[in-house]
Coordinates of C-alpha atoms in Angstrom, one line a residue:
M1 CA -4.2 90.3 -34.8
S2 CA -8.5 90.5 -36.0
K3 CA -11.3 89.9 -33.8
H4 CA -12.8 86.8 -35.9
D5 CA -8.8 85.5 -35.7
R6 CA -9.0 85.8 -31.9
W7 CA -12.5 84.4 -31.4
S8 CA -10.6 81.2 -33.3
K9 CA -8.2 80.9 -31.5
L10 CA -9.8 81.3 -27.9
L11 CA -12.4 78.6 -29.0
E12 CA -9.8 76.7 -29.9
L13 CA -7.7 76.5 -26.7
L14 CA -11.3 76.1 -24.7
A15 CA -12.0 73.0 -27.1
G16 CA -8.3 71.5 -26.6
E17 CA -7.8 72.5 -23.4
G18 CA -11.7 73.3 -21.3
R19 CA -11.0 75.9 -19.6
I20 CA -8.5 79.0 -20.5
E21 CA -7.4 81.9 -18.1
V22 CA -7.0 85.3 -19.4
D23 CA -3.5 85.4 -17.9
D24 CA -2.1 82.4 -20.2
A25 CA -4.7 83.1 -22.9
A26 CA -3.2 86.9 -23.0
A27 CA 0.3 85.2 -23.8
A28 CA -0.9 83.1 -26.3
L29 CA -2.2 85.3 -28.0
D30 CA 0.3 88.1 -27.7
V31 CA -2.5 90.1 -26.5
S32 CA -3.5 92.3 -23.2
P33 CA -5.7 91.0 -21.1
A34 CA -7.9 93.5 -21.2
T35 CA -8.8 92.7 -25.3
I36 CA -9.0 88.7 -23.9
R37 CA -11.8 90.0 -21.6
R38 CA -13.7 91.8 -23.6
D39 CA -13.6 88.8 -25.9
L40 CA -14.2 86.5 -23.6
D41 CA -17.6 88.7 -22.6
E42 CA -18.8 89.0 -26.3
L43 CA -18.1 85.2 -26.9
A44 CA -20.4 84.3 -23.8
E45 CA -23.1 86.8 -24.9
Q46 CA -23.0 85.0 -28.7
Q47 CA -23.0 81.1 -25.3
M48 CA -20.3 79.3 -27.0
L49 CA -18.7 79.9 -23.4
V50 CA -19.4 79.9 -19.6
R51 CA -17.5 83.5 -17.8
T52 CA -15.7 82.5 -14.9
R53 CA -13.7 84.5 -12.9
G54 CA -10.4 84.7 -14.6
G55 CA -11.1 83.0 -17.0
A56 CA -13.6 80.7 -19.3
I57 CA -14.8 77.0 -19.7
A58 CA -16.6 75.0 -21.8
H59 CA -20.1 74.7 -21.8
G60 CA -20.2 71.0 -21.4
V61 CA -17.6 67.7 -21.9
S62 CA -18.2 67.2 -25.5
Y63 CA -17.1 70.7 -26.6
E64 CA -17.5 71.7 -30.0
L65 CA -16.2 74.8 -32.2
P66 CA -18.9 76.1 -34.1
L67 CA -18.2 75.3 -37.8
R68 CA -18.2 79.0 -38.5
Y69 CA -15.1 78.9 -36.7
K70 CA -13.4 76.0 -37.6
S71 CA -14.0 76.2 -41.4
S72 CA -10.0 78.5 -41.5
R73 CA -8.0 74.8 -39.6
H74 CA -6.1 72.9 -41.9
A75 CA -7.8 74.8 -44.6
S76 CA -5.4 73.1 -47.0
E77 CA -5.5 69.9 -46.2
K78 CA -8.8 69.7 -46.5
Q79 CA -9.0 71.7 -49.7
R80 CA -6.3 68.3 -50.9
I81 CA -8.6 66.3 -49.7
A82 CA -11.6 67.4 -50.9
T83 CA -10.0 67.5 -54.0
A84 CA -8.4 63.9 -54.4
V85 CA -12.4 62.4 -53.0
A86 CA -14.0 64.0 -55.7
A87 CA -11.5 62.1 -58.8
M88 CA -13.2 59.0 -56.5
I89 CA -16.7 59.0 -57.7
A90 CA -18.1 58.2 -60.9
D91 CA -20.7 60.3 -63.4
G92 CA -24.0 60.5 -62.7
D93 CA -23.4 58.9 -58.5
V94 CA -25.9 59.1 -56.0
V95 CA -23.5 61.4 -52.4
G96 CA -25.0 61.8 -49.4
L97 CA -22.9 63.7 -48.0
N98 CA -23.0 64.5 -43.8
G99 CA -22.1 68.4 -42.0
G100 CA -18.8 69.5 -41.5
T101 CA -15.8 72.1 -43.3
T102 CA -14.3 68.4 -44.5
T103 CA -17.7 67.5 -46.6
T104 CA -18.3 70.9 -47.3
E105 CA -14.6 71.3 -49.3
V106 CA -15.6 68.0 -51.4
A107 CA -19.2 69.7 -52.2
R108 CA -16.9 72.8 -53.4
A109 CA -15.0 70.1 -55.8
L110 CA -17.8 68.1 -56.7
A111 CA -19.6 71.1 -58.3
L112 CA -15.9 72.3 -59.9
R113 CA -15.9 69.0 -61.4
A114 CA -19.7 69.2 -62.4
G115 CA -19.4 72.2 -64.2
G116 CA -15.9 71.3 -65.8
S117 CA -17.4 67.9 -67.1
R118 CA -20.6 70.0 -68.2
E119 CA -18.4 72.1 -70.0
G120 CA -17.1 69.1 -72.1
R121 CA -20.0 67.6 -73.1
G122 CA -20.7 70.8 -74.7
R123 CA -24.4 72.4 -75.2
R124 CA -26.1 70.0 -77.4
E125 CA -28.7 70.0 -73.9
P126 CA -29.8 72.6 -71.6
A127 CA -28.0 72.0 -68.2
E128 CA -31.2 71.6 -66.4
T129 CA -33.1 68.5 -68.8
S130 CA -29.9 66.6 -68.3
A131 CA -28.8 64.6 -66.6
P132 CA -26.6 65.8 -63.4
A133 CA -23.2 65.3 -63.3
F134 CA -24.3 64.0 -59.7
T135 CA -26.7 63.4 -57.2
V136 CA -25.7 65.0 -53.4
V137 CA -28.6 63.7 -50.3
T138 CA -27.0 66.2 -48.0
N139 CA -28.6 67.0 -44.0
A140 CA -26.3 69.8 -43.8
L141 CA -27.6 73.5 -45.3
N142 CA -24.9 74.9 -45.9
I143 CA -23.6 72.4 -48.6
A144 CA -27.1 72.7 -49.8
G145 CA -27.6 76.3 -49.9
E146 CA -24.3 76.2 -51.8
L147 CA -24.9 73.2 -54.4
A148 CA -28.9 74.3 -55.2
V149 CA -27.6 76.8 -57.2
R150 CA -25.6 74.5 -59.5
P151 CA -28.4 73.0 -62.2
Q152 CA -25.3 70.6 -62.7
V153 CA -25.9 68.7 -59.6
K154 CA -29.3 67.3 -58.6
I155 CA -29.2 68.1 -54.4
V156 CA -31.7 66.2 -52.2
V157 CA -31.3 68.2 -48.3
T158 CA -33.4 66.2 -45.6
G159 CA -36.0 67.2 -43.5
G160 CA -35.0 67.4 -39.4
V161 CA -34.5 70.3 -37.1
A162 CA -31.7 72.3 -37.8
R163 CA -28.4 72.4 -35.2
P164 CA -27.1 76.6 -34.5
Q165 CA -23.5 74.6 -33.9
T166 CA -23.4 72.5 -37.8
Y167 CA -26.2 73.5 -39.6
E168 CA -27.0 70.1 -39.3
L169 CA -30.3 69.0 -39.9
V170 CA -31.5 66.0 -37.2
G171 CA -34.5 63.9 -35.5
P172 CA -37.2 62.0 -36.9
L173 CA -37.5 63.9 -40.5
T174 CA -34.4 63.1 -41.3
V175 CA -33.6 59.0 -40.7
G176 CA -37.7 59.0 -42.5
V177 CA -36.0 61.1 -46.1
L178 CA -33.0 58.5 -45.5
N179 CA -35.0 55.5 -45.0
E180 CA -36.1 55.9 -48.3
V181 CA -33.4 56.2 -50.8
V182 CA -30.4 54.4 -51.7
L183 CA -26.9 56.1 -52.1
D184 CA -24.0 54.7 -54.1
V185 CA -21.8 56.3 -51.8
A186 CA -21.2 58.2 -48.6
V187 CA -18.5 60.8 -47.5
L188 CA -18.7 61.1 -43.5
G189 CA -16.7 63.3 -41.7
V190 CA -15.9 62.6 -38.2
D191 CA -14.7 64.6 -35.1
G192 CA -12.3 61.8 -34.3
V193 CA -10.6 58.5 -35.6
D194 CA -11.0 55.4 -32.8
P195 CA -9.0 52.3 -33.8
Q196 CA -10.9 50.3 -30.7
L197 CA -14.5 52.6 -30.6
G198 CA -14.5 53.5 -34.5
L199 CA -15.8 56.7 -35.6
M200 CA -16.7 59.3 -33.6
T201 CA -18.5 62.7 -33.2
H202 CA -19.5 64.9 -31.0
Q203 CA -23.2 64.7 -30.5
E204 CA -25.4 62.0 -30.1
D205 CA -28.1 63.0 -32.2
E206 CA -25.6 64.0 -35.9
A207 CA -23.8 59.9 -35.2
S208 CA -27.3 58.0 -35.8
V209 CA -27.7 60.3 -38.8
S210 CA -24.5 59.6 -39.3
R211 CA -24.3 55.8 -39.1
L212 CA -27.7 55.8 -41.3
F213 CA -25.7 57.1 -44.3
A214 CA -23.2 54.8 -43.8
E215 CA -26.7 52.5 -43.8
R216 CA -27.5 53.2 -46.8
A217 CA -24.8 53.1 -48.6
R218 CA -22.3 51.0 -51.0
R219 CA -19.6 52.6 -50.5
V220 CA -18.0 54.6 -47.4
I221 CA -15.8 57.2 -47.9
V222 CA -14.4 59.4 -44.3
V223 CA -12.4 62.3 -44.9
T224 CA -10.9 63.6 -41.8
D225 CA -7.2 65.5 -41.3
S226 CA -4.9 63.9 -39.7
S227 CA -4.9 65.4 -35.8
K228 CA -8.3 64.0 -35.3
M229 CA -6.7 60.5 -36.1
G230 CA -6.8 58.6 -32.5
R231 CA -9.0 60.2 -31.3
R232 CA -11.9 60.0 -29.1
A233 CA -15.1 62.2 -28.4
F234 CA -19.1 61.9 -27.5
A235 CA -20.9 59.9 -29.9
R236 CA -19.8 56.9 -32.3
I237 CA -21.0 56.4 -35.0
C238 CA -19.4 53.1 -36.2
G239 CA -17.1 50.2 -36.8
L240 CA -14.2 50.9 -38.6
D241 CA -15.5 47.9 -40.9
R242 CA -17.9 49.8 -41.9
V243 CA -15.2 52.2 -43.5
D244 CA -13.7 51.4 -47.2
V245 CA -11.7 54.1 -47.2
L246 CA -10.2 56.6 -45.5
V247 CA -8.9 60.3 -47.2
T248 CA -6.4 61.9 -45.3
D249 CA -3.4 64.4 -45.1
S250 CA 0.5 63.4 -45.0
G251 CA 0.6 63.9 -41.4
L252 CA -0.6 60.4 -40.4
P253 CA 1.2 58.1 -38.9
A254 CA 3.1 55.9 -40.4
D255 CA 1.7 53.2 -38.1
T256 CA -1.7 54.6 -37.7
A257 CA -1.8 53.9 -41.4
A258 CA -0.3 50.4 -41.4
R259 CA -3.1 49.4 -38.6
L260 CA -6.1 50.5 -41.1
T261 CA -4.8 49.0 -44.3
D262 CA -4.6 45.5 -42.2
A263 CA -7.8 46.6 -41.1
G264 CA -9.4 46.0 -44.7
I265 CA -9.1 50.0 -45.2
K266 CA -7.8 51.8 -48.1
V267 CA -5.7 54.5 -46.9
H268 CA -5.1 57.9 -49.0
A269 CA -3.1 60.5 -47.7
V270 CA -2.7 63.4 -49.5

């Protein structure tokens, strides 16, 4: 197992339990305790955890994995979700995307679709002078970076202060830009979907930005793998009554899907 894989597993264990012990982690990863100690020391140096005698604890109650360590989790499910969402978006739509691994996959799927549609139209006009296939408004720096080189996609980036964990821009500057735009559809990634409280995420500043994405959109699509269904996080984004469509994987329990449908949400399990 590579160091990257070990770190991902250790942070995943820490996110689920709140603390880990060296011996338990060594047994779970099938490596020596000395290896785990070195890994925990290095992760502590990067401020991803707090080292304790015999193990480590998370920085706080609302612990979140850095985006670069979440990208490999449920990867195939996220790619299927993204492909399904891209098919739901019409040519010319203005699409809002918040940050996260699933919305990043949606951005990639939209870019691929835009490239295909551009080829289908022929080359009568240069891409930079013709209408964009989509306009994407995002507060995620990594999504903006990937789409900025795609001439068939118009990319609008909010201002704000960057959060290193998720690459999202937050704060008053972000809010100021979003208050000036109108979206056809907002595609929201979340950290939890609770039947009573609705959509949730780890950070209150990210929650307020995602809430504004939802308020500025005619239609709201939530993208999440089924592991987040029924899970709560620290900050509430909005209620389920604001959601039009939920796209998730086939692991969604049938009774949960039925409750969401009864609430007026179109559920697509792919």
